[in-house]
XYZ file of C-alpha atoms in Angstrom:
761
model
C 2.268 -35.461 -28.620
C -1.091 -33.732 -28.730
C -1.853 -31.725 -31.847
C -2.940 -28.090 -31.817
C -6.333 -29.153 -33.205
C -6.800 -31.528 -30.302
C -5.848 -28.770 -27.924
C -8.413 -26.436 -29.488
C -11.099 -29.093 -29.140
C -10.101 -29.476 -25.503
C -10.486 -25.747 -25.007
C -14.003 -25.755 -26.400
C -14.924 -28.648 -24.135
C -13.313 -26.941 -21.171
C -15.291 -23.788 -21.894
C -18.577 -25.703 -21.959
C -17.702 -27.507 -18.728
C -16.632 -24.232 -17.109
C -20.003 -22.593 -17.751
C -21.859 -25.755 -16.728
C -19.973 -25.976 -13.467
C -20.417 -22.274 -12.848
C -24.161 -22.504 -13.233
C -24.629 -25.894 -11.628
C -22.425 -26.297 -8.596
C -23.277 -25.450 -5.019
C -19.945 -23.687 -4.578
C -21.178 -20.602 -6.392
C -23.027 -18.216 -4.048
C -26.764 -18.173 -4.614
C -27.672 -14.838 -6.199
C -31.024 -13.068 -5.898
C -33.633 -13.813 -8.494
C -32.686 -10.601 -10.281
C -29.014 -11.595 -10.638
C -27.589 -12.195 -14.097
C -24.376 -14.062 -14.927
C -22.141 -13.548 -17.944
C -19.103 -15.696 -18.766
C -16.424 -15.263 -21.434
C -13.245 -17.162 -22.222
C -10.150 -15.730 -23.831
C -8.049 -18.647 -25.096
C -6.075 -16.680 -27.741
C -7.048 -19.149 -30.466
C -8.683 -16.337 -32.484
C -6.344 -13.485 -31.586
C -5.424 -11.435 -28.542
C -8.976 -11.285 -27.131
C -8.626 -7.593 -26.370
C -5.416 -7.965 -24.354
C -2.640 -5.447 -25.010
C 0.765 -4.677 -23.583
C 0.780 -2.527 -20.456
C 3.426 0.151 -20.052
C 6.576 -0.799 -21.942
C 5.636 -4.497 -22.091
C 4.846 -6.179 -25.412
C 2.078 -8.810 -25.625
C 1.931 -11.142 -28.654
C -0.007 -14.335 -29.397
C 2.109 -17.455 -30.008
C 1.855 -21.241 -29.521
C 5.259 -22.186 -28.053
C 4.980 -23.860 -24.614
C 1.282 -23.027 -24.319
C -0.950 -24.334 -21.582
C -3.110 -25.472 -24.464
C -3.062 -24.211 -28.076
C -2.084 -20.571 -28.496
C -1.217 -18.259 -25.618
C -0.207 -14.645 -24.936
C 3.522 -13.998 -24.471
C 4.477 -10.926 -22.403
C 7.979 -9.428 -22.282
C 9.970 -6.202 -22.409
C 8.539 -4.546 -19.289
C 10.639 -1.934 -17.489
C 8.472 -1.596 -14.357
C 6.831 -4.218 -12.132
C 3.341 -3.069 -13.212
C 4.173 -3.584 -16.891
C 2.437 -6.655 -18.271
C -0.771 -7.416 -20.178
C -4.175 -5.764 -19.739
C -7.764 -5.926 -20.951
C -10.345 -3.124 -20.711
C -13.557 -4.539 -19.185
C -15.701 -1.408 -19.642
C -18.071 -3.173 -22.053
C -18.509 -6.128 -19.688
C -18.408 -4.821 -16.118
C -20.355 -2.159 -14.232
C -20.242 -0.804 -10.704
C -21.219 -3.295 -7.957
C -20.696 -6.290 -10.270
C -18.993 -9.363 -8.812
C -16.021 -10.174 -11.033
C -14.461 -13.655 -11.038
C -11.289 -14.309 -13.016
C -9.267 -17.469 -13.581
C -6.145 -17.718 -15.757
C -2.986 -19.755 -16.235
C 0.378 -17.972 -16.083
C 3.731 -19.460 -17.110
C 7.147 -18.347 -15.866
C 9.518 -18.061 -18.851
C 12.524 -17.163 -16.700
C 15.179 -19.404 -15.130
C 14.263 -18.263 -11.618
C 11.105 -17.977 -9.507
C 8.758 -15.076 -10.171
C 5.787 -13.742 -8.207
C 2.668 -12.986 -10.258
C -0.337 -10.775 -9.467
C -3.738 -10.508 -11.118
C -5.005 -6.956 -10.562
C -8.059 -4.789 -11.206
C -7.487 -1.110 -11.980
C -10.563 1.056 -11.432
C -10.780 4.602 -12.790
C -13.504 6.309 -10.758
C -16.067 8.959 -11.643
C -14.366 11.292 -9.132
C -11.134 11.182 -11.134
C -9.221 8.866 -8.772
C -7.783 5.466 -9.667
C -7.696 2.425 -7.382
C -5.708 -0.811 -7.712
C -6.815 -4.072 -6.065
C -5.378 -7.563 -6.337
C -7.809 -10.182 -7.567
C -5.105 -12.624 -6.568
C -1.625 -11.636 -5.481
C 1.740 -13.087 -4.545
C 1.529 -16.342 -6.528
C 5.036 -17.813 -6.749
C 5.728 -19.612 -10.053
C 8.738 -21.852 -10.599
C 10.807 -21.660 -13.812
C 8.925 -23.175 -16.747
C 5.817 -23.824 -14.621
C 2.205 -23.058 -15.608
C 0.200 -21.995 -12.561
C -3.452 -21.068 -12.151
C -4.425 -17.698 -10.714
C -8.011 -17.153 -9.641
C -9.964 -14.769 -7.477
C -13.103 -12.737 -6.931
C -13.590 -9.001 -6.442
C -16.574 -6.652 -6.207
C -16.303 -3.669 -8.529
C -16.768 -0.308 -6.786
C -20.086 1.419 -7.447
C -18.471 4.512 -8.970
C -16.015 2.703 -11.254
C -15.988 4.218 -14.732
C -13.266 2.194 -16.477
C -12.325 -1.251 -15.049
C -9.107 -2.772 -16.424
C -7.900 -6.320 -15.725
C -4.140 -6.748 -15.878
C -1.398 -9.240 -15.085
C 1.880 -8.100 -13.529
C 4.864 -9.518 -11.654
C 6.719 -8.404 -8.551
C 9.997 -8.627 -10.449
C 10.978 -6.113 -13.128
C 11.663 -7.055 -16.754
C 10.571 -10.695 -16.619
C 9.018 -12.711 -19.424
C 5.793 -14.637 -18.741
C 2.841 -16.123 -20.592
C -0.945 -16.083 -20.101
C -3.509 -18.631 -21.286
C -7.093 -19.781 -20.738
C -8.480 -16.606 -19.143
C -11.991 -17.243 -17.775
C -14.010 -14.168 -16.800
C -17.427 -14.286 -15.142
C -19.528 -11.300 -14.139
C -22.433 -11.547 -11.743
C -24.667 -8.530 -12.148
C -27.653 -7.762 -9.975
C -30.384 -6.342 -12.151
C -30.756 -2.727 -11.125
C -34.033 -0.918 -10.700
C -33.552 2.182 -12.822
C -33.758 5.359 -10.812
C -33.470 8.784 -12.477
C -30.275 10.436 -11.359
C -31.924 13.500 -9.878
C -35.357 12.155 -8.987
C -34.916 11.242 -5.318
C -38.361 12.285 -4.267
C -40.230 10.127 -1.815
C -43.299 11.277 0.065
C -42.112 12.610 3.399
C -38.398 12.831 2.528
C -35.116 11.009 2.233
C -31.502 11.005 3.442
C -28.703 10.728 0.876
C -25.174 9.599 1.848
C -23.876 9.136 -1.758
C -22.565 5.643 -0.969
C -24.287 4.252 -4.075
C -22.288 6.594 -6.299
C -25.357 8.539 -7.502
C -25.398 12.352 -7.497
C -29.206 12.798 -7.280
C -29.099 16.624 -7.343
C -29.607 19.253 -10.017
C -27.379 22.330 -10.113
C -27.960 25.791 -8.760
C -25.957 27.848 -11.245
C -23.312 25.895 -13.126
C -20.961 24.178 -10.645
C -19.359 20.797 -11.205
C -20.873 17.992 -9.094
C -18.993 14.725 -8.672
C -18.870 11.828 -6.233
C -15.714 11.515 -4.158
C -15.147 8.059 -2.708
C -12.899 9.066 0.155
C -13.792 12.609 1.219
C -17.226 12.081 2.733
C -17.724 12.582 6.472
C -19.996 9.644 7.049
C -18.846 6.537 5.226
C -16.432 6.804 2.336
C -18.370 8.872 -0.208
C -19.508 12.459 -0.475
C -20.526 15.049 -3.085
C -17.709 17.374 -4.196
C -18.908 20.765 -5.442
C -16.257 22.620 -7.469
C -15.671 25.033 -10.384
C -17.979 27.599 -8.831
C -18.072 31.158 -10.196
C -20.711 32.481 -7.737
C -21.178 31.854 -4.017
C -24.773 30.634 -4.478
C -23.749 27.794 -6.826
C -24.245 24.319 -5.386
C -26.481 21.199 -5.419
C -30.240 21.841 -5.761
C -33.397 19.720 -5.336
C -37.008 20.480 -6.334
C -39.308 20.250 -3.281
C -42.298 19.033 -5.312
C -40.582 15.640 -5.675
C -41.408 14.940 -2.023
C -45.140 15.753 -2.189
C -47.944 13.215 -2.368
C -49.773 13.078 -5.685
C -52.250 15.947 -5.903
C -50.713 17.974 -3.086
C -49.952 21.646 -3.661
C -47.048 23.698 -2.347
C -49.278 26.024 -0.360
C -49.056 25.051 3.337
C -46.248 22.578 2.712
C -43.628 22.349 5.470
C -40.006 21.990 4.268
C -37.131 20.732 6.432
C -33.486 20.063 5.554
C -30.182 19.094 7.140
C -26.685 18.381 5.814
C -23.047 18.096 6.702
C -20.784 20.482 4.781
C -16.990 20.692 4.639
C -15.371 24.009 3.810
C -12.342 23.455 1.551
C -11.387 27.120 1.547
C -8.320 28.432 3.349
C -10.563 30.930 5.136
C -13.631 30.771 7.368
C -16.782 30.709 5.240
C -20.528 30.817 5.887
C -22.375 27.670 4.770
C -26.138 27.681 4.293
C -29.178 25.700 3.208
C -31.480 27.982 1.240
C -35.040 27.618 -0.053
C -35.727 29.235 -3.433
C -39.403 30.171 -3.954
C -40.629 30.985 -7.466
C -43.927 32.899 -7.414
C -46.761 32.497 -9.904
C -45.823 35.862 -11.407
C -42.274 34.648 -12.098
C -40.521 36.557 -9.335
C -38.246 34.702 -6.903
C -37.661 34.892 -3.171
C -34.996 33.214 -1.063
C -35.417 31.918 2.466
C -32.413 30.758 4.546
C -33.341 27.536 6.325
C -30.044 27.144 8.225
C -26.555 28.648 8.258
C -23.343 28.364 10.233
C -19.783 29.661 10.094
C -17.385 26.939 8.908
C -13.697 27.091 9.783
C -11.172 26.448 7.017
C -11.069 22.736 6.211
C -13.705 21.808 8.809
C -16.997 19.936 8.761
C -20.120 21.700 10.085
C -23.709 20.573 10.664
C -26.597 22.512 9.104
C -30.177 21.882 10.206
C -33.547 23.558 9.875
C -34.974 22.418 13.204
C -38.577 23.663 12.935
C -39.076 23.617 9.178
C -40.424 26.370 6.929
C -44.050 26.516 5.739
C -44.629 27.701 2.159
C -47.312 30.361 1.743
C -49.840 31.131 -1.018
C -48.982 31.959 -4.631
C -45.833 29.841 -4.933
C -45.478 27.975 -8.233
C -42.307 26.006 -7.424
C -39.781 25.561 -4.612
C -36.266 24.132 -4.450
C -33.696 23.624 -1.706
C -29.996 24.228 -2.399
C -26.738 24.270 -0.439
C -24.267 27.118 -0.796
C -20.979 28.258 0.744
C -19.679 31.817 0.801
C -17.046 32.514 -1.874
C -16.221 30.332 -4.865
C -13.963 27.692 -3.314
C -15.030 24.032 -3.529
C -16.858 22.282 -0.714
C -18.091 18.781 0.108
C -21.607 17.753 1.064
C -22.639 14.578 2.864
C -25.636 13.096 4.703
C -28.240 15.384 3.149
C -31.725 14.940 4.659
C -34.742 16.523 2.936
C -38.405 16.362 3.946
C -41.535 18.116 2.665
C -45.289 17.604 3.060
C -48.426 18.791 4.758
C -47.487 16.866 7.911
C -43.779 16.558 7.391
C -41.839 16.136 10.591
C -38.878 18.462 11.041
C -35.609 16.848 10.032
C -33.482 16.037 13.069
C -30.081 17.736 13.236
C -27.173 15.546 12.172
C -24.278 14.982 14.543
C -21.725 17.719 13.941
C -18.017 17.247 14.361
C -17.406 17.794 18.054
C -14.966 20.500 19.159
C -12.464 17.879 20.308
C -12.287 16.176 16.916
C -10.293 18.719 14.859
C -6.523 18.413 15.123
C -5.114 21.823 16.004
C -1.501 22.871 15.258
C 1.061 20.645 16.991
C 4.785 19.964 17.120
C 4.790 16.458 18.558
C 1.609 14.390 18.879
C 1.342 10.818 20.260
C -1.789 8.733 19.733
C -1.629 5.640 21.962
C -5.393 4.856 22.260
C -5.081 4.352 26.035
C -8.113 6.631 26.637
C -10.292 4.370 24.470
C -10.705 7.038 21.778
C -10.037 5.610 18.279
C -8.965 9.119 17.112
C -9.167 7.939 13.488
C -12.450 7.536 11.586
C -13.422 4.643 9.322
C -12.452 4.807 5.657
C -14.353 2.790 3.065
C -15.712 -0.492 4.426
C -13.061 -0.720 7.143
C -13.891 -0.567 10.835
C -11.560 0.838 13.457
C -12.028 -0.397 17.016
C -9.963 0.064 20.165
C -8.901 -3.380 21.431
C -6.809 -4.755 24.348
C -4.031 -5.921 22.001
C -1.368 -3.245 22.355
C 2.316 -3.081 21.551
C 2.799 -0.911 24.612
C 0.264 -0.189 27.364
C -3.149 -1.849 27.236
C -4.961 -0.585 24.122
C -4.448 -0.236 20.378
C -6.585 0.316 17.258
C -7.679 -2.740 15.252
C -8.590 -2.201 11.583
C -10.831 -4.882 10.058
C -13.519 -5.333 7.396
C -11.425 -3.990 4.508
C -12.434 -4.864 0.927
C -10.275 -2.423 -1.096
C -6.613 -1.406 -0.837
C -7.463 2.167 0.229
C -9.889 1.110 2.954
C -8.606 1.666 6.487
C -8.794 4.488 9.020
C -8.181 8.183 8.395
C -7.751 11.535 10.125
C -8.466 15.010 8.777
C -5.598 17.416 9.542
C -7.144 20.484 7.862
C -6.971 22.615 11.004
C -3.421 21.649 11.973
C -1.860 24.376 9.777
C 0.463 21.948 8.006
C 0.622 23.711 4.624
C 4.227 24.184 3.497
C 5.625 22.130 6.397
C 7.172 18.718 6.816
C 5.343 15.888 8.577
C 7.240 12.962 10.093
C 5.562 9.891 11.539
C 6.488 6.668 13.274
C 4.125 3.932 14.402
C 3.896 0.285 15.424
C 1.730 -2.060 13.404
C 0.884 -5.752 13.685
C -0.361 -7.753 10.717
C -3.262 -9.876 12.022
C -3.844 -11.628 8.676
C -2.543 -15.076 7.816
C -0.197 -13.846 5.068
C 2.499 -11.238 4.471
C 1.100 -7.785 3.648
C 2.463 -4.317 2.941
C 0.902 -1.758 5.315
C 1.230 1.981 4.723
C 0.496 5.373 6.215
C -0.491 7.661 3.327
C -1.066 11.392 2.910
C -4.043 12.555 0.856
C -3.963 16.215 -0.193
C -6.836 18.260 -1.667
C -6.191 21.728 -3.078
C -8.566 24.656 -3.550
C -9.549 23.400 -7.019
C -10.612 20.049 -5.644
C -7.604 18.179 -7.083
C -6.558 15.205 -4.964
C -3.066 13.665 -4.729
C -1.637 10.808 -2.651
C 1.872 10.410 -1.179
C 3.170 7.551 0.947
C 4.555 8.657 4.323
C 5.809 5.328 5.650
C 5.183 1.630 5.221
C 6.650 -1.748 4.483
C 6.250 -5.495 4.391
C 4.844 -7.061 7.568
C 4.840 -10.677 8.699
C 1.700 -12.264 10.208
C 1.431 -11.754 13.963
C 4.524 -9.570 14.143
C 4.683 -6.046 15.602
C 6.922 -3.840 13.457
C 7.970 -0.190 13.734
C 7.762 1.942 10.578
C 8.698 5.559 10.046
C 8.939 8.164 7.300
C 8.414 11.768 6.343
C 6.634 13.862 3.735
C 6.086 17.498 2.805
C 2.637 19.111 2.781
C 2.312 21.228 -0.365
C 1.639 24.977 0.201
C -1.535 24.873 -1.930
C -3.107 22.052 0.120
C -6.325 23.041 1.914
C -7.334 19.595 3.155
C -4.520 17.244 4.250
C -5.621 13.830 5.484
C -3.603 10.841 6.681
C -4.837 7.265 6.507
C -3.681 3.682 6.978
C -4.104 1.224 4.103
C -2.627 -2.022 2.762
C -1.687 -3.459 -0.618
C -3.705 -6.536 0.424
C -7.345 -5.483 0.033
C -8.581 -7.780 2.810
C -5.669 -7.562 5.262
C -6.488 -6.697 8.877
C -4.022 -5.063 11.228
C -3.549 -3.328 14.571
C -1.772 0.027 15.027
C -0.329 1.567 18.176
C 1.823 4.481 19.366
C 1.294 6.666 16.303
C 3.661 9.621 16.592
C 3.281 12.744 14.408
C 5.840 15.541 14.301
C 5.737 18.770 12.327
C 9.026 20.113 10.987
C 10.334 22.653 8.567
C 10.169 21.672 4.896
C 12.058 18.367 4.543
C 14.893 18.585 2.050
C 15.367 15.518 -0.159
C 18.666 14.641 1.521
C 16.869 14.502 4.882
C 14.020 12.234 3.796
C 13.833 8.880 5.618
C 13.953 5.918 3.266
C 10.544 4.869 2.006
C 9.103 8.373 2.359
C 8.532 11.053 -0.257
C 9.171 14.769 -0.184
C 8.345 15.766 -3.727
C 4.618 15.110 -3.965
C 4.816 11.528 -5.161
C 8.176 10.962 -6.873
C 10.843 8.913 -5.181
C 12.923 10.843 -2.684
C 16.665 11.119 -2.911
C 18.790 8.336 -1.487
C 18.502 8.014 2.265
C 20.958 9.808 4.463
C 23.365 7.141 5.713
C 24.432 6.847 9.341
C 27.971 7.869 10.248
C 30.743 5.294 10.391
C 31.036 3.226 13.579
C 33.742 4.350 16.039
C 36.562 1.991 17.147
C 35.539 -0.797 19.535
C 36.763 -3.976 21.175
C 33.296 -5.444 21.709
C 30.133 -4.068 20.117
C 26.705 -5.432 21.082
C 23.674 -4.487 18.975
C 20.382 -5.628 20.553
C 18.033 -2.963 19.087
C 16.455 -2.343 22.502
C 16.881 1.431 22.049
C 14.499 1.321 19.086
C 17.195 2.235 16.563
C 17.769 -0.131 13.600
C 21.525 0.720 13.720
C 21.884 -0.466 10.110
C 20.968 1.424 6.915
C 18.961 0.026 4.019
C 20.935 -1.801 1.323
C 19.440 -2.023 -2.174
C 15.680 -2.473 -1.842
C 16.046 -3.922 1.658
C 14.147 -2.114 4.397
C 15.255 -2.011 8.033
C 12.597 -1.697 10.720
C 12.273 -2.480 14.403
C 10.188 -5.542 15.274
C 8.762 -6.729 18.578
C 9.434 -10.363 17.698
C 12.792 -10.534 19.491
C 15.235 -13.280 20.396
C 16.283 -11.541 23.590
C 14.612 -8.524 25.164
C 11.644 -6.918 23.400
C 13.005 -5.709 20.034
C 14.768 -7.079 16.966
C 15.605 -5.890 13.450
C 13.234 -6.773 10.623
C 14.681 -6.897 7.090
C 12.106 -6.888 4.289
C 11.379 -5.515 0.807
C 14.325 -7.358 -0.791
C 14.293 -8.159 -4.518
C 17.897 -9.345 -5.063
C 20.113 -11.616 -2.963
C 22.518 -8.804 -1.963
C 19.711 -6.522 -0.772
C 19.444 -6.244 3.005
C 20.877 -3.866 5.620
C 24.362 -2.407 5.999
C 26.548 -0.124 8.122
C 29.763 1.741 7.398
C 32.669 0.510 9.599
C 35.466 2.425 7.834
C 36.399 4.371 10.992
C 36.097 1.407 13.365
C 39.800 0.539 13.173
C 39.249 -3.001 11.869
C 42.072 -2.937 9.288
C 44.556 -5.740 9.933
C 42.466 -7.220 12.755
C 40.294 -10.289 13.180
C 36.575 -9.546 13.259
C 34.563 -12.112 15.239
C 30.787 -12.072 14.759
C 27.803 -13.762 16.376
C 24.141 -13.077 15.585
C 20.727 -14.690 15.893
C 18.341 -14.849 12.951
C 14.880 -16.182 12.074
C 12.558 -16.307 9.059
C 9.028 -17.547 8.285
C 9.453 -19.202 4.884
C 8.625 -22.908 4.679
C 11.960 -24.015 3.180
C 15.322 -23.822 5.029
C 17.190 -20.622 4.143
C 20.740 -19.247 4.087
C 21.297 -15.858 5.793
C 24.770 -14.292 5.753
C 26.829 -11.584 7.428
C 29.314 -10.151 4.929
C 32.042 -7.580 4.456
C 32.566 -5.260 1.500
C 36.152 -3.942 1.214
C 37.322 -1.157 -1.072
C 41.009 -0.377 -1.535
C 42.729 2.884 -2.491
C 42.426 2.033 -6.209
C 38.661 1.689 -5.899
C 38.617 -2.076 -6.360
C 35.861 -3.741 -4.311
C 35.776 -7.283 -2.945
C 33.070 -9.154 -1.013
C 33.462 -11.940 1.571
C 31.138 -13.960 3.755
C 32.129 -13.690 7.403
C 29.382 -15.952 8.774
C 26.607 -17.858 7.004
C 23.857 -20.066 8.343
C 22.970 -22.435 5.511
C 20.129 -24.501 7.012
C 18.006 -22.042 8.990
C 14.538 -23.503 9.486
C 11.221 -21.684 9.580
C 10.295 -20.008 12.853
C 13.464 -21.027 14.721
C 15.900 -18.516 16.153
C 19.304 -19.749 14.979
C 22.742 -18.517 16.060
C 25.383 -17.985 13.366
C 29.052 -17.247 14.110
C 32.237 -16.627 12.151
C 35.441 -14.615 11.894
C 37.436 -12.791 9.235
C 40.870 -11.118 9.023
C 40.313 -7.672 7.540
C 43.011 -6.587 5.095
C 45.482 -4.110 6.515
C 45.347 -1.795 3.494
C 41.577 -1.830 3.138
C 40.085 1.650 2.863
C 36.289 1.669 3.054
C 34.612 -1.138 5.032
C 30.892 -1.946 4.921
C 29.345 -4.803 6.918
C 25.979 -6.103 5.779
C 23.345 -8.842 6.045
C 21.988 -10.628 2.965
C 20.259 -13.905 2.035
C 20.389 -16.373 -0.842
C 16.629 -16.080 -1.470
C 16.221 -12.630 -3.092
C 12.785 -12.045 -1.556
C 13.315 -13.517 1.900
C 12.216 -11.345 4.825
C 14.093 -12.161 8.016
C 14.816 -11.010 11.576
C 18.168 -10.225 13.181
C 18.867 -9.873 16.909
C 21.635 -9.883 19.523
C 24.490 -9.086 17.153
C 27.933 -9.179 18.817
C 31.095 -7.974 17.073
C 34.611 -8.347 18.525
C 37.759 -6.760 17.149
C 40.975 -8.650 18.013
C 44.515 -9.136 16.771
C 44.221 -12.897 17.282
C 41.832 -15.480 15.760
C 39.254 -17.049 18.050
C 40.079 -20.339 19.774
C 38.430 -23.226 17.962
C 35.607 -24.970 19.880
C 36.283 -28.586 20.738
C 34.451 -31.451 19.075
C 31.889 -31.863 21.844
C 31.034 -28.171 21.738
C 30.688 -28.245 17.976
C 28.279 -31.131 18.174
C 26.085 -29.676 20.890
C 26.256 -25.927 20.160
C 25.745 -23.732 17.156
C 27.667 -24.425 13.945
C 31.082 -22.677 13.934
C 31.812 -21.193 10.517
C 35.436 -20.001 10.033
C 36.663 -17.917 7.136
C 39.728 -19.662 5.697
C 40.602 -16.976 3.146
C 43.593 -15.630 5.119
C 44.918 -19.142 5.812
C 45.243 -19.779 2.088
C 46.779 -16.370 1.504
C 49.512 -17.224 4.041
C 50.154 -20.413 2.063
C 50.505 -18.423 -1.148
C 53.494 -16.574 0.337
C 55.455 -19.835 0.517
C 54.712 -20.951 -3.060
C 56.825 -19.905 -6.068
C 55.052 -17.137 -8.022
C 54.580 -19.347 -11.078
C 52.293 -21.541 -8.945
C 50.154 -18.649 -7.593
C 47.521 -19.057 -10.303
C 47.043 -22.732 -9.362
C 46.721 -21.773 -5.717
C 44.210 -19.079 -6.611
C 42.140 -21.623 -8.518
C 42.250 -23.946 -5.500
C 41.067 -21.163 -3.216
C 38.233 -20.354 -5.615
C 37.072 -23.976 -5.634
C 37.198 -24.197 -1.858
C 35.353 -20.921 -1.588
C 32.353 -22.370 -3.405
C 31.730 -24.339 -0.212
C 30.542 -21.143 1.401
C 33.805 -19.914 2.982
C 35.589 -16.749 1.931
C 33.679 -16.322 -1.333
C 34.428 -13.395 -3.610
C 31.198 -12.677 -5.450
C 31.364 -11.247 -8.940
C 29.130 -8.277 -9.627
C 28.479 -6.370 -12.816
C 30.900 -3.573 -13.689
C 33.287 -4.483 -10.823
C 36.647 -6.213 -11.439
C 37.761 -8.799 -8.905
C 41.484 -9.666 -8.574
C 42.442 -12.491 -6.261
C 45.375 -10.843 -4.551
C 46.299 -9.592 -1.126
C 47.942 -6.181 -0.940
C 49.823 -7.361 2.160
C 51.766 -9.942 0.159
C-alpha cells in the first residue's frame, strides 16, 4: 500500500510534469507573443484551496478513498447545482482562456452524471452558466477525470468554477484540480478615451463603455440587448431627458488642430425602452470661450415604443469661431431607459460625413398577432443572431423545404432571437410550439426562452418550452408563459444547455392568449415569472374501447408526463412520420402515463403491443405497466409487457397481456425503463380489451417473431383458490420469487403498502 507521504511526493512530481507538458507540447495552441500562461494546482494537501460548499452542500477535506493523498468530499446537497465551488476572480479576467482538469469520484452505489461548470456574473448584472465539461457518467466507486476549455466572456466580473451532478443529493469527491489561464496581454486603453483622428465606430462587443456622462445617468454594458451583435450600452436611472452618453469631440482631432472649422458627424442606433413613442436625438454641445453653452441637434427621429431607430447626421456640422470645447451626446425624450449601439463619430478639418447605419426595416417589427407561424419557406430567417451564433436558412426542413440552422455557438445563451416589443404582449399569455433537430453528435437540451426588460432596465428570463433532444432527431416541443404587465421589451430566443450545440428549428408557432392560469400551464413552461408552474393539467380518462391504436400521427403525444419524464412528438418514427419521445427522466418509474379508469378494463384481459427504440450503447429494458388503485386507496404496480434486451438504434416490438382486477378503481397505464436516465421512443401502440386471454403463438412463431411476454400473475391467483388458506403464504412467496423473473412484479415504493391478495378471491 502506498503511504500518504509517497502520494504527496507523487502530486508534486505530477504538478511539475503538468506545467512542463503544458508549456512544451505541440497540443497546446500557439499563443501570440503577448500571451501569458498561469497554472495552479489544488490538491487539498494544504487545505481546501479556496473551495467551499455550494448551496446546501458541505465540502470538507479528508483522505479516505482519495485519488492521491487528501481530497475534497462533497455531500448534503438538496439541488442538482449544489456542490463545490471556487471563486476565480483573482486569477481570471475577461477574454482569458480557462483550462480545467480534475478527478471526481462517485461515492454512491449507483451511476451519477457529473458536470464541471463556469458561472459568470457580468458587469450588466446578468449571470451566465456554461459547462466546461458536462454529462460525464461515473460508475459507483470510480474516479474519473473531467477536463475542458472555455473562453471567459469579456464583461465577466466574477467567474466561479463549480462541480455539480445531474442527480440531487449525491455524495462525490474532488481531487487534483489543475487550472491554467492563458491571458493575452492587453494594451491599456482609457475607458473613455476613444479618440482617433478622423473617427471611430463603437459596437461595445469588447465590454468597454468608452463614453462619459451627460448629466448623471447609469451606463452599463448589456451582453444581449444590442442590435448589432450581442452587446449594447444600456442607459438608465435618468432624471432628465438630456441625460445620456457623451463624448468630447477634441479626442478626434489631429495634434495641434483647433475646433474652429472642424466638421463633426455622428450616427447611432437607439432603442426606445419606454411604453410610449419618444424622440431620440444626437446633440452637439458647444461651450464658448466666455463660458456660455449652445446646443445643436445633429439628428433626431421619432422612436416607437420598444423599437430600434437609426440616427445619422448626413452632412455633418461645422464648428464656428470662439468655441472652447465641443461634445456629442445621445438623448431620448423623457426619463425612461434606452439602449445605444453602433455609435459612429467623426471630426476633423476634412472629416467625411458618417454614413447612415441600416435602420430596422418596417417589415422587421412584430405587430400584434393571435396566431403566427414562422416556417422559413420565404428564405427570411426572421430571427436575428444572438451572441456568437449564426442563423441561416437551409434546405433541411421538418416540413416543406426550408428551416433555420443555428451554428457557431460558444455560450449557453447564444442562439437566435426576436424582439416582440411592438406585439403588445404585456399582461398576456404566450404559447409556442416548434420542431427542432439536434445536429450535434451528443444529447443536448434545447430551449425557447423569454427575456423581459422593464422600464427600469431590469432583465428577467423565463423558459417557454424545451427538453432533451437526441442527435439527428426532429422533436416537437411546446409550452406557455405569461408576459408581465410591466415589461416594455419582451424578446424570445433559442438557446441550449450545451454551449457548442448546433441545431435546426422549423415551424415555429406563436399564439397570444389571455393570462395563463397556473392550472392551464403546459408542462415544462412557467407562468409565474420564473418559478415552477403548477402540476400539468392531465388529459381526461380514455373512453371504453375494443381496439385502440396510438400512432401519434395527429401530432398529439396522447400520454401525460410521469415524474420528471417529458413527452414530445418526434419525427423519428417506426411507422408513418411521427413517434413519441420520452426524455428528462431521473428515476426508473419516470416516463409517460395515461388515465384508463373510464375505459372499462376492469375484469378484462388487456393485450398490448408497442414498438420502442433507444440510442444508448448498452441493451436496455423498457416496460409497459399498469398502476391499480382499489377503493381502500391501496396501490399496486404490474408489468404488462417488458423488452429486456433492446439494442441501440433498433426498433423492437414488445407484447404482453394482463387480467385487470374486477374491483380495481383507478387505472393508470404507463411506460418506464430500468435505466433512470434513459431517453427512448415509442410508436405504433396497440391496446385490445377482451374477456379472453390471447392465443399463445406456436414454437416456430416464437422463434422467428418478437418475444411473447405473458403476465402469469392471474394464473397463480387461480391456483391460490384451490390451496388451503394455511398454505397461501407459501404460495405468495412462490409468486414473489417467480415475479423476480420479470413477470407480474409488484414493485415496492416508499409510503405505499403492498398486500399480495386478490379482492376477487
